[in-house]
Amino acid sequence: MAETHILQDLQHQAAIASKVYVQRDYNSGTICKFQTKFPSELESRVDKQQFEETMQTLNNLYAEAEKIGGKSYLEGCLACMTAYTIFLCMETHYEKVLKKIARFIKEQNEKIYAPLGLLLTDPIERGLRVVEITIFEDRSIGFGR
Amino acid sequence: TCNGHSYIMKNCEYQQIDARALGTPASSFQPCTEMKVPRLRRKWEVFPGKNRFYCDGRIILARQSGILPLTLGLIVVTSVLFFAFDCPFLVTHLTVCIPVIGGVLFLFVVISLLQTSLTDPGILPRALPDEAADIEKQIYTSGSSMYRPPPRTKEILINQQVVKLKYCFTCKMFRPPRTSHCSLCDNCVERFDHHCPWVGNCVGKRNYRFFYSFIVSLSFHTSFIFGCVVTHLTLRSQGGNGLVQAVQESPLVICFFSIWSVLGLSGFHTYLVASNLTTNEDIKGSWSSKRGAEDSGNPYTYNSIFINCCATLCGPMPPSLIDRRGFLPPDDIPPVAAADLELSSFLAKNDTNMVGMPSSGHTS
């Protein structure tokens, strides 16, 4: 409860200091993967280990969405046989994982990043190009903790 | 503890009043006649590329529909003539399966065609101003002297192959690998194959499987009609009236001329699918190896025909990245121009979650 109030208060009262963009990592091909290198602007705000863990989990989730294996082949073949009309009624595996990612990012923001004055934007809102991290001005947002 | 608790409660109330004031700005200050709640616009209405949208953003088409009406017309007219003239004869002389098979193939062809034309091919949304500025800053800091312009290409290593990523001046970002900017649609499209005028849309990552199933089913359909009409004409003993004969034979003529190109195209795309290439890459010769025919320079291939086919045609269906039906923040400024409105859109989203929670401050 208190965490969501912190998040809301952040947007109401804090001013944006800067934004950091974590770009895509194409070394493994065209799969969706973000660089896990710790940006220097965040050094004063967040623990490097924590950040890298968040990014790694995010990459793992995207890998799960794009995994080609038995289940995705089954979905593909079934879709082909119904002339792809099944996509109109059924939610694809990718979409299900995207929802999971959205929940994960919200939870990470509420628990870890908002109390530090940071906000992660879901990459899907930036066309899966970047992970945008908004850094808010460092004013004391003490809430009687 | 006690003080903190009451501080939270006070904050909660402050925020609730704030939210309500934001939600309906007109009601408290202006008389009823003036009450104007601005209509929330969807993102497709301010989309910068050359596309047309229908059904409130559900359907997307390229602005130039090309010769899609001609393609549809040819397919429908040929099939209708086939059903009208050849089927009655063949049903009585051969089997009733003929119109059934013909019907199924016709449905497959039309559905695949419509899906290819009306689906987002994998358009990449353009970079927002803040993001573009950040990329520009990185280019200028990494670029060397002031005597030559800073590099607009980035080289990366994929599977031990050097791949060059180019900077797109229209979309203000470095294009991901296999992405190309279509000048007809003015969009960057992922895994860009080609812009097909027959289909009136780009063929890219999201609709390549529909395109492939369209040309393959069209090959089968054309061959089927061609075969049936030939059978009909050979089985029929007497010749008929000149004009009627000509109309009855027109499916034959249309099929005869189109069958070679459609079959050829299907064969070509089967080769592309099996080697995990795009038309764009094949035409440009991006991966044509200089050393020998054995080593394919393509870094994306799985080196197995079966896996390449499965990955391209049966892989997971990626989502549309342009969020056509998403709502713009409640302002007149489109998202491309104003970057700090993203903040208020996050705010609006959270507000809708928080509405109706007056007692949240009491429990703690």
CSV table of N, CA, C and O in Angstrom, one decimal, chain B residues 232-347:
chain,number,residue,atom,x,y,z
B,232,HIS,N,-12.4,-30.3,-68.4
B,232,HIS,CA,-13.7,-30.0,-68.9
B,232,HIS,C,-13.7,-29.8,-70.4
B,232,HIS,O,-14.6,-30.4,-71.1
B,233,LEU,N,-12.8,-29.1,-71.0
B,233,LEU,CA,-12.8,-28.9,-72.4
B,233,LEU,C,-12.5,-30.1,-73.2
B,233,LEU,O,-13.0,-30.3,-74.3
B,234,THR,N,-11.6,-31.0,-72.6
B,234,THR,CA,-11.3,-32.2,-73.3
B,234,THR,C,-12.4,-33.2,-73.3
B,234,THR,O,-12.7,-34.0,-74.2
B,235,LEU,N,-13.2,-33.2,-72.1
B,235,LEU,CA,-14.3,-34.2,-72.0
B,235,LEU,C,-15.5,-33.8,-72.8
B,235,LEU,O,-16.3,-34.6,-73.2
B,236,ARG,N,-15.6,-32.5,-73.0
B,236,ARG,CA,-16.8,-32.0,-73.7
B,236,ARG,C,-16.7,-32.3,-75.2
B,236,ARG,O,-15.7,-32.0,-75.8
B,237,SER,N,-17.7,-32.9,-75.8
B,237,SER,CA,-17.6,-33.4,-77.2
B,237,SER,C,-17.9,-32.2,-78.1
B,237,SER,O,-17.1,-32.0,-79.0
B,238,GLN,N,-19.0,-31.5,-77.9
B,238,GLN,CA,-19.3,-30.5,-79.0
B,238,GLN,C,-18.9,-29.2,-78.5
B,238,GLN,O,-18.7,-28.9,-77.4
B,239,GLY,N,-18.6,-28.4,-79.5
B,239,GLY,CA,-18.2,-27.0,-79.3
B,239,GLY,C,-19.5,-26.1,-79.1
B,239,GLY,O,-20.5,-26.5,-79.6
B,240,GLY,N,-19.4,-25.1,-78.4
B,240,GLY,CA,-20.7,-24.3,-78.2
B,240,GLY,C,-20.6,-23.0,-79.0
B,240,GLY,O,-19.9,-22.8,-79.9
B,241,ASN,N,-21.5,-22.1,-78.6
B,241,ASN,CA,-21.6,-20.7,-79.1
B,241,ASN,C,-20.3,-20.0,-78.9
B,241,ASN,O,-19.6,-20.2,-77.9
B,242,GLY,N,-19.9,-19.2,-79.9
B,242,GLY,CA,-18.5,-18.5,-79.8
B,242,GLY,C,-18.3,-17.7,-78.6
B,242,GLY,O,-17.3,-17.8,-77.9
B,243,LEU,N,-19.3,-16.8,-78.2
B,243,LEU,CA,-19.1,-15.9,-77.1
B,243,LEU,C,-19.1,-16.7,-75.8
B,243,LEU,O,-18.3,-16.5,-74.9
B,244,VAL,N,-20.1,-17.6,-75.7
B,244,VAL,CA,-20.2,-18.4,-74.5
B,244,VAL,C,-18.9,-19.2,-74.3
B,244,VAL,O,-18.4,-19.3,-73.2
B,245,GLN,N,-18.4,-19.7,-75.4
B,245,GLN,CA,-17.2,-20.5,-75.3
B,245,GLN,C,-16.0,-19.7,-74.8
B,245,GLN,O,-15.2,-20.1,-74.0
B,246,ALA,N,-16.0,-18.5,-75.3
B,246,ALA,CA,-14.8,-17.6,-74.9
B,246,ALA,C,-14.9,-17.3,-73.4
B,246,ALA,O,-13.9,-17.3,-72.7
B,247,VAL,N,-16.1,-17.0,-72.9
B,247,VAL,CA,-16.3,-16.7,-71.5
B,247,VAL,C,-15.9,-17.9,-70.7
B,247,VAL,O,-15.2,-17.8,-69.6
B,248,GLN,N,-16.4,-19.0,-71.1
B,248,GLN,CA,-16.1,-20.2,-70.4
B,248,GLN,C,-14.6,-20.6,-70.3
B,248,GLN,O,-14.1,-21.2,-69.4
B,249,GLU,N,-13.9,-20.2,-71.4
B,249,GLU,CA,-12.5,-20.5,-71.4
B,249,GLU,C,-11.6,-19.4,-70.8
B,249,GLU,O,-10.4,-19.6,-70.7
B,250,SER,N,-12.2,-18.3,-70.4
B,250,SER,CA,-11.4,-17.2,-69.8
B,250,SER,C,-10.6,-17.6,-68.5
B,250,SER,O,-9.5,-17.2,-68.4
B,251,PRO,N,-11.3,-18.4,-67.7
B,251,PRO,CA,-10.4,-18.8,-66.5
B,251,PRO,C,-9.2,-19.5,-67.0
B,251,PRO,O,-8.1,-19.4,-66.4
B,252,LEU,N,-9.3,-20.3,-68.1
B,252,LEU,CA,-8.1,-21.0,-68.6
B,252,LEU,C,-7.0,-20.0,-69.0
B,252,LEU,O,-5.9,-20.2,-68.6
B,253,VAL,N,-7.4,-19.0,-69.7
B,253,VAL,CA,-6.4,-18.0,-70.1
B,253,VAL,C,-5.8,-17.3,-69.0
B,253,VAL,O,-4.6,-17.2,-68.9
B,254,ILE,N,-6.6,-16.8,-68.0
B,254,ILE,CA,-6.1,-16.1,-66.9
B,254,ILE,C,-5.1,-17.0,-66.1
B,254,ILE,O,-4.0,-16.6,-65.7
B,255,CYS,N,-5.6,-18.2,-65.9
B,255,CYS,CA,-4.8,-19.2,-65.1
B,255,CYS,C,-3.5,-19.5,-65.9
B,255,CYS,O,-2.4,-19.6,-65.2
B,256,PHE,N,-3.6,-19.6,-67.1
B,256,PHE,CA,-2.4,-20.0,-67.9
B,256,PHE,C,-1.3,-18.9,-67.8
B,256,PHE,O,-0.1,-19.2,-67.6
B,257,PHE,N,-1.7,-17.7,-67.8
B,257,PHE,CA,-0.7,-16.6,-67.7
B,257,PHE,C,-0.2,-16.4,-66.3
B,257,PHE,O,0.9,-16.0,-66.1
B,258,SER,N,-1.1,-16.6,-65.3
B,258,SER,CA,-0.7,-16.3,-64.0
B,258,SER,C,0.1,-17.4,-63.3
B,258,SER,O,0.8,-17.2,-62.4
B,259,ILE,N,-0.2,-18.6,-63.8
B,259,ILE,CA,0.3,-19.8,-63.1
B,259,ILE,C,1.8,-19.8,-63.1
B,259,ILE,O,2.4,-20.2,-62.1
B,260,TRP,N,2.5,-19.4,-64.1
B,260,TRP,CA,3.9,-19.4,-64.2
B,260,TRP,C,4.5,-18.5,-63.2
B,260,TRP,O,5.4,-18.8,-62.4
B,261,SER,N,4.0,-17.2,-63.1
B,261,SER,CA,4.5,-16.3,-62.2
B,261,SER,C,4.2,-16.7,-60.7
B,261,SER,O,5.1,-16.6,-59.9
B,262,VAL,N,3.0,-17.2,-60.5
B,262,VAL,CA,2.7,-17.5,-59.1
B,262,VAL,C,3.5,-18.7,-58.6
B,262,VAL,O,4.1,-18.8,-57.5
B,263,LEU,N,3.6,-19.7,-59.5
B,263,LEU,CA,4.4,-20.9,-59.2
B,263,LEU,C,5.9,-20.5,-59.0
B,263,LEU,O,6.5,-21.0,-58.1
B,264,GLY,N,6.4,-19.7,-59.8
B,264,GLY,CA,7.7,-19.2,-59.7
B,264,GLY,C,8.0,-18.5,-58.4
B,264,GLY,O,9.0,-18.7,-57.7
B,265,LEU,N,7.1,-17.6,-58.1
B,265,LEU,CA,7.2,-16.9,-56.8
B,265,LEU,C,7.1,-17.8,-55.6
B,265,LEU,O,7.9,-17.6,-54.7
B,266,SER,N,6.2,-18.8,-55.7
B,266,SER,CA,6.2,-19.7,-54.5
B,266,SER,C,7.5,-20.5,-54.4
B,266,SER,O,8.0,-20.7,-53.3
B,267,GLY,N,8.0,-20.9,-55.5
B,267,GLY,CA,9.3,-21.6,-55.5
B,267,GLY,C,10.4,-20.8,-54.9
B,267,GLY,O,11.2,-21.2,-54.1
B,268,PHE,N,10.4,-19.5,-55.4
B,268,PHE,CA,11.5,-18.6,-54.9
B,268,PHE,C,11.3,-18.4,-53.4
B,268,PHE,O,12.3,-18.4,-52.6
B,269,HIS,N,10.1,-18.1,-52.9
B,269,HIS,CA,9.9,-17.9,-51.5
B,269,HIS,C,10.2,-19.1,-50.7
B,269,HIS,O,10.6,-19.1,-49.5
B,270,THR,N,9.9,-20.3,-51.2
B,270,THR,CA,10.2,-21.5,-50.5
B,270,THR,C,11.7,-21.6,-50.3
B,270,THR,O,12.2,-22.0,-49.2
B,271,TYR,N,12.5,-21.2,-51.3
B,271,TYR,CA,13.9,-21.2,-51.2
B,271,TYR,C,14.3,-20.2,-50.1
B,271,TYR,O,15.2,-20.5,-49.3
B,272,LEU,N,13.7,-19.1,-50.1
B,272,LEU,CA,14.0,-18.0,-49.1
B,272,LEU,C,13.7,-18.5,-47.7
B,272,LEU,O,14.5,-18.3,-46.7
B,273,VAL,N,12.6,-19.2,-47.5
B,273,VAL,CA,12.2,-19.7,-46.2
B,273,VAL,C,13.2,-20.7,-45.7
B,273,VAL,O,13.6,-20.7,-44.6
B,274,ALA,N,13.5,-21.6,-46.7
B,274,ALA,CA,14.4,-22.7,-46.3
B,274,ALA,C,15.8,-22.2,-45.9
B,274,ALA,O,16.5,-22.9,-45.1
B,275,SER,N,16.2,-21.1,-46.5
B,275,SER,CA,17.6,-20.6,-46.1
B,275,SER,C,17.5,-19.4,-45.2
B,275,SER,O,18.5,-18.7,-44.9
B,276,ASN,N,16.3,-19.1,-44.7
B,276,ASN,CA,16.1,-18.0,-43.7
B,276,ASN,C,16.7,-16.7,-44.2
B,276,ASN,O,17.5,-16.0,-43.6
B,277,LEU,N,16.2,-16.3,-45.5
B,277,LEU,CA,16.7,-15.1,-46.1
B,277,LEU,C,15.5,-14.2,-46.4
B,277,LEU,O,14.3,-14.7,-46.4
B,278,THR,N,15.7,-13.0,-46.6
B,278,THR,CA,14.6,-12.1,-47.1
B,278,THR,C,14.8,-11.7,-48.5
B,278,THR,O,16.0,-11.8,-48.9
B,279,THR,N,13.8,-11.4,-49.2
B,279,THR,CA,14.0,-10.9,-50.6
B,279,THR,C,15.0,-9.8,-50.7
B,279,THR,O,15.8,-9.8,-51.6
B,280,ASN,N,14.8,-8.9,-49.7
B,280,ASN,CA,15.7,-7.7,-49.7
B,280,ASN,C,17.2,-8.2,-49.6
B,280,ASN,O,18.1,-7.7,-50.3
B,281,GLU,N,17.5,-9.1,-48.7
B,281,GLU,CA,18.9,-9.6,-48.5
B,281,GLU,C,19.3,-10.4,-49.8
B,281,GLU,O,20.5,-10.3,-50.2
B,282,ASP,N,18.4,-11.1,-50.4
B,282,ASP,CA,18.8,-11.9,-51.5
B,282,ASP,C,19.1,-11.0,-52.7
B,282,ASP,O,20.1,-11.2,-53.4
B,283,ILE,N,18.3,-10.0,-52.9
B,283,ILE,CA,18.5,-9.1,-54.1
B,283,ILE,C,19.8,-8.3,-53.9
B,283,ILE,O,20.6,-8.2,-54.8
B,284,LYS,N,20.0,-7.9,-52.7
B,284,LYS,CA,21.2,-7.1,-52.4
B,284,LYS,C,22.5,-7.9,-52.3
B,284,LYS,O,23.6,-7.4,-52.3
B,285,GLY,N,22.3,-9.2,-52.2
B,285,GLY,CA,23.4,-10.1,-52.1
B,285,GLY,C,24.2,-9.9,-50.8
B,285,GLY,O,25.4,-9.9,-50.8
B,286,SER,N,23.5,-9.6,-49.7
B,286,SER,CA,24.1,-9.3,-48.4
B,286,SER,C,25.0,-10.4,-47.9
B,286,SER,O,26.0,-10.1,-47.3
B,287,TRP,N,24.5,-11.6,-48.1
B,287,TRP,CA,25.2,-12.7,-47.5
B,287,TRP,C,25.9,-13.6,-48.6
B,287,TRP,O,26.3,-14.7,-48.3
B,288,SER,N,25.9,-13.2,-49.8
B,288,SER,CA,26.5,-14.0,-50.8
B,288,SER,C,28.0,-14.2,-50.5
B,288,SER,O,28.7,-13.2,-50.4
B,289,SER,N,28.4,-15.4,-50.2
B,289,SER,CA,29.7,-15.6,-49.7
B,289,SER,C,30.8,-15.4,-50.8
B,289,SER,O,30.6,-15.7,-52.0
B,290,LYS,N,31.9,-14.8,-50.4
B,290,LYS,CA,32.9,-14.5,-51.4
B,290,LYS,C,33.9,-15.7,-51.5
B,290,LYS,O,34.6,-15.9,-52.4
B,291,ARG,N,33.8,-16.6,-50.4
B,291,ARG,CA,34.8,-17.7,-50.4
B,291,ARG,C,34.3,-18.8,-51.3
B,291,ARG,O,35.0,-19.3,-52.2
B,292,GLY,N,33.1,-19.4,-51.0
B,292,GLY,CA,32.7,-20.5,-51.7
B,292,GLY,C,31.2,-20.7,-51.5
B,292,GLY,O,30.6,-20.1,-50.7
B,293,ALA,N,30.6,-21.7,-52.1
B,293,ALA,CA,29.2,-21.9,-52.0
B,293,ALA,C,28.8,-22.6,-50.7
B,293,ALA,O,27.7,-22.6,-50.3
B,294,GLU,N,29.8,-23.3,-50.1
B,294,GLU,CA,29.5,-24.0,-48.9
B,294,GLU,C,29.1,-23.1,-47.7
B,294,GLU,O,28.1,-23.3,-47.1
B,295,ASP,N,30.0,-22.2,-47.5
B,295,ASP,CA,29.8,-21.3,-46.3
B,295,ASP,C,28.8,-20.2,-46.6
B,295,ASP,O,29.1,-19.2,-47.3
B,296,SER,N,27.6,-20.4,-46.1
B,296,SER,CA,26.7,-19.3,-46.3
B,296,SER,C,27.0,-18.2,-45.3
B,296,SER,O,27.1,-18.5,-44.1
B,297,GLY,N,27.1,-17.0,-45.7
B,297,GLY,CA,27.4,-15.9,-44.8
B,297,GLY,C,26.3,-15.5,-43.9
B,297,GLY,O,26.4,-14.6,-43.1
B,298,ASN,N,25.1,-16.0,-44.1
B,298,ASN,CA,23.9,-15.6,-43.4
B,298,ASN,C,24.0,-16.0,-41.9
B,298,ASN,O,24.1,-17.1,-41.6
B,299,PRO,N,24.0,-14.9,-41.1
B,299,PRO,CA,24.2,-15.3,-39.6
B,299,PRO,C,22.9,-15.7,-39.0
B,299,PRO,O,22.9,-16.1,-37.8
B,300,TYR,N,21.8,-15.6,-39.7
B,300,TYR,CA,20.5,-15.9,-39.1
B,300,TYR,C,20.0,-17.3,-39.3
B,300,TYR,O,19.1,-17.7,-38.7
B,301,THR,N,20.7,-18.0,-40.2
B,301,THR,CA,20.2,-19.3,-40.5
B,301,THR,C,20.5,-20.3,-39.4
B,301,THR,O,21.5,-20.2,-38.7
B,302,TYR,N,19.7,-21.3,-39.3
B,302,TYR,CA,19.9,-22.3,-38.3
B,302,TYR,C,20.6,-23.5,-38.9
B,302,TYR,O,20.7,-24.6,-38.3
B,303,ASN,N,21.0,-23.4,-40.1
B,303,ASN,CA,21.8,-24.4,-40.9
B,303,ASN,C,21.0,-25.7,-41.0
B,303,ASN,O,21.6,-26.8,-41.1
B,304,SER,N,19.7,-25.6,-41.0
B,304,SER,CA,18.9,-26.8,-41.2
B,304,SER,C,17.6,-26.3,-41.9
B,304,SER,O,16.9,-25.4,-41.4
B,305,ILE,N,17.2,-26.9,-43.0
B,305,ILE,CA,16.1,-26.5,-43.8
B,305,ILE,C,14.8,-26.6,-42.9
B,305,ILE,O,14.0,-25.7,-42.9
B,306,PHE,N,14.7,-27.7,-42.2
B,306,PHE,CA,13.5,-27.9,-41.4
B,306,PHE,C,13.3,-26.8,-40.3
B,306,PHE,O,12.3,-26.2,-40.2
B,307,ILE,N,14.4,-26.5,-39.6
B,307,ILE,CA,14.3,-25.5,-38.5
B,307,ILE,C,14.1,-24.1,-39.1
B,307,ILE,O,13.4,-23.3,-38.5
B,308,ASN,N,14.8,-23.8,-40.2
B,308,ASN,CA,14.5,-22.5,-40.9
B,308,ASN,C,13.1,-22.3,-41.2
B,308,ASN,O,12.5,-21.3,-40.9
B,309,CYS,N,12.5,-23.4,-41.8
B,309,CYS,CA,11.1,-23.3,-42.2
B,309,CYS,C,10.2,-23.1,-41.0
B,309,CYS,O,9.3,-22.2,-40.9
B,310,CYS,N,10.4,-23.9,-40.0
B,310,CYS,CA,9.6,-23.8,-38.7
B,310,CYS,C,9.8,-22.5,-38.1
B,310,CYS,O,8.8,-21.9,-37.7
B,311,ALA,N,11.0,-22.0,-38.0
B,311,ALA,CA,11.2,-20.7,-37.3
B,311,ALA,C,10.5,-19.6,-38.1
B,311,ALA,O,9.9,-18.7,-37.5
B,312,THR,N,10.6,-19.6,-39.4
B,312,THR,CA,10.0,-18.5,-40.2
B,312,THR,C,8.5,-18.6,-40.2
B,312,THR,O,7.8,-17.6,-40.1
B,313,LEU,N,7.9,-19.8,-40.4
B,313,LEU,CA,6.5,-19.9,-40.6
B,313,LEU,C,5.7,-20.3,-39.4
B,313,LEU,O,4.5,-19.9,-39.3
B,314,CYS,N,6.3,-21.0,-38.5
B,314,CYS,CA,5.5,-21.5,-37.3
B,314,CYS,C,6.1,-20.9,-36.0
B,314,CYS,O,5.8,-21.3,-35.0
B,315,GLY,N,6.9,-19.8,-36.1
B,315,GLY,CA,7.4,-19.2,-34.9
B,315,GLY,C,6.4,-18.5,-34.2
B,315,GLY,O,5.2,-18.4,-34.7
B,316,PRO,N,6.7,-18.0,-33.0
B,316,PRO,CA,5.6,-17.2,-32.2
B,316,PRO,C,5.3,-16.0,-33.0
B,316,PRO,O,6.1,-15.3,-33.6
B,317,MET,N,4.0,-15.6,-32.9
B,317,MET,CA,3.5,-14.4,-33.6
B,317,MET,C,3.9,-13.2,-32.8
B,317,MET,O,3.3,-13.0,-31.7
B,318,PRO,N,4.8,-12.3,-33.3
B,318,PRO,CA,5.1,-11.1,-32.5
B,318,PRO,C,4.0,-10.1,-32.5
B,318,PRO,O,3.1,-10.1,-33.4
B,319,PRO,N,3.9,-9.3,-31.4
B,319,PRO,CA,2.8,-8.4,-31.3
B,319,PRO,C,3.1,-7.2,-32.2
B,319,PRO,O,4.2,-6.9,-32.6
B,320,SER,N,2.0,-6.4,-32.4
B,320,SER,CA,2.2,-5.2,-33.2
B,320,SER,C,2.7,-4.1,-32.2
B,320,SER,O,2.3,-3.9,-31.1
B,321,LEU,N,3.8,-3.4,-32.7
B,321,LEU,CA,4.5,-2.5,-31.8
B,321,LEU,C,3.9,-1.1,-31.8
B,321,LEU,O,4.3,-0.2,-31.1
B,322,ILE,N,3.0,-0.8,-32.8
B,322,ILE,CA,2.6,0.6,-32.9
B,322,ILE,C,1.4,0.9,-32.1
B,322,ILE,O,1.0,2.1,-32.0
B,323,ASP,N,0.8,-0.1,-31.4
B,323,ASP,CA,-0.3,0.2,-30.5
B,323,ASP,C,-1.3,1.2,-31.1
B,323,ASP,O,-1.5,2.3,-30.6
B,324,ARG,N,-2.0,0.7,-32.1
B,324,ARG,CA,-2.8,1.6,-32.9
B,324,ARG,C,-4.0,2.1,-32.1
B,324,ARG,O,-4.4,3.3,-32.2
B,325,ARG,N,-4.5,1.2,-31.2
B,325,ARG,CA,-5.8,1.6,-30.5
B,325,ARG,C,-5.5,2.2,-29.1
B,325,ARG,O,-6.4,2.4,-28.4
B,326,GLY,N,-4.2,2.4,-28.8
B,326,GLY,CA,-4.0,3.0,-27.5
B,326,GLY,C,-4.4,4.4,-27.5
B,326,GLY,O,-4.4,5.1,-28.5
B,327,PHE,N,-4.7,4.9,-26.3
B,327,PHE,CA,-5.2,6.3,-26.2
B,327,PHE,C,-4.0,7.3,-26.0
B,327,PHE,O,-3.1,7.0,-25.3
B,328,LEU,N,-4.1,8.4,-26.7
B,328,LEU,CA,-3.2,9.5,-26.5
B,328,LEU,C,-3.5,10.1,-25.1
B,328,LEU,O,-4.6,10.1,-24.7
B,329,PRO,N,-2.5,10.7,-24.5
B,329,PRO,CA,-2.8,11.5,-23.3
B,329,PRO,C,-3.7,12.6,-23.6
B,329,PRO,O,-3.7,13.1,-24.7
B,330,PRO,N,-4.6,13.0,-22.6
B,330,PRO,CA,-5.7,14.0,-22.9
B,330,PRO,C,-5.2,15.4,-23.2
B,330,PRO,O,-5.4,16.3,-22.4
B,331,ASP,N,-4.5,15.5,-24.3
B,331,ASP,CA,-4.0,16.8,-24.8
B,331,ASP,C,-4.1,16.8,-26.3
B,331,ASP,O,-4.2,15.8,-26.9
B,332,ASP,N,-3.8,18.0,-26.9
B,332,ASP,CA,-3.9,18.0,-28.3
B,332,ASP,C,-2.5,17.7,-28.9
B,332,ASP,O,-2.4,17.6,-30.1
B,333,ILE,N,-1.5,17.6,-28.1
B,333,ILE,CA,-0.2,17.4,-28.6
B,333,ILE,C,0.1,16.0,-28.9
B,333,ILE,O,-0.1,15.2,-28.0
B,334,PRO,N,0.4,15.6,-30.1
B,334,PRO,CA,0.7,14.2,-30.4
B,334,PRO,C,2.0,13.7,-29.7
B,334,PRO,O,2.8,14.5,-29.4
B,335,PRO,N,2.1,12.4,-29.4
B,335,PRO,CA,3.2,11.9,-28.6
B,335,PRO,C,4.6,12.2,-29.2
B,335,PRO,O,5.6,12.3,-28.5
B,336,VAL,N,4.7,12.3,-30.5
B,336,VAL,CA,6.0,12.5,-31.1
B,336,VAL,C,6.6,13.8,-30.7
B,336,VAL,O,7.8,14.0,-30.6
B,337,ALA,N,5.7,14.8,-30.5
B,337,ALA,CA,6.2,16.2,-30.3
B,337,ALA,C,6.5,16.5,-28.8
B,337,ALA,O,7.3,17.2,-28.5
B,338,ALA,N,5.7,15.9,-27.9
B,338,ALA,CA,5.9,16.2,-26.5
B,338,ALA,C,6.3,15.0,-25.7
B,338,ALA,O,5.6,14.1,-25.5
B,339,ALA,N,7.5,15.1,-25.2
B,339,ALA,CA,8.0,13.9,-24.5
B,339,ALA,C,7.6,13.8,-23.1
B,339,ALA,O,7.4,12.7,-22.5
B,340,ASP,N,7.3,14.9,-22.4
B,340,ASP,CA,7.0,14.8,-21.0
B,340,ASP,C,5.5,14.5,-20.7
B,340,ASP,O,5.1,14.5,-19.6
B,341,LEU,N,4.8,14.3,-21.8
B,341,LEU,CA,3.4,13.8,-21.6
B,341,LEU,C,3.4,12.3,-21.2
B,341,LEU,O,2.3,11.8,-20.8
B,342,GLU,N,4.5,11.6,-21.5
B,342,GLU,CA,4.5,10.2,-21.1
B,342,GLU,C,4.3,10.1,-19.6
B,342,GLU,O,3.7,9.1,-19.2
B,343,LEU,N,4.8,11.1,-18.9
B,343,LEU,CA,4.7,11.1,-17.5
B,343,LEU,C,3.2,11.1,-17.1
B,343,LEU,O,2.7,10.4,-16.3
B,344,SER,N,2.4,12.0,-17.7
B,344,SER,CA,1.0,12.2,-17.4
B,344,SER,C,0.2,11.0,-17.9
B,344,SER,O,-0.8,10.7,-17.3
B,345,SER,N,0.7,10.3,-18.9
B,345,SER,CA,0.0,9.1,-19.3
B,345,SER,C,0.1,8.0,-18.3
B,345,SER,O,-0.8,7.3,-18.0
B,346,PHE,N,1.3,7.9,-17.7
B,346,PHE,CA,1.5,6.9,-16.7
B,346,PHE,C,0.7,7.3,-15.5
B,346,PHE,O,0.1,6.5,-14.8
B,347,LEU,N,0.6,8.6,-15.3
B,347,LEU,CA,-0.2,9.1,-14.2
B,347,LEU,C,-1.7,8.8,-14.4
B,347,LEU,O,-2.4,8.3,-13.5
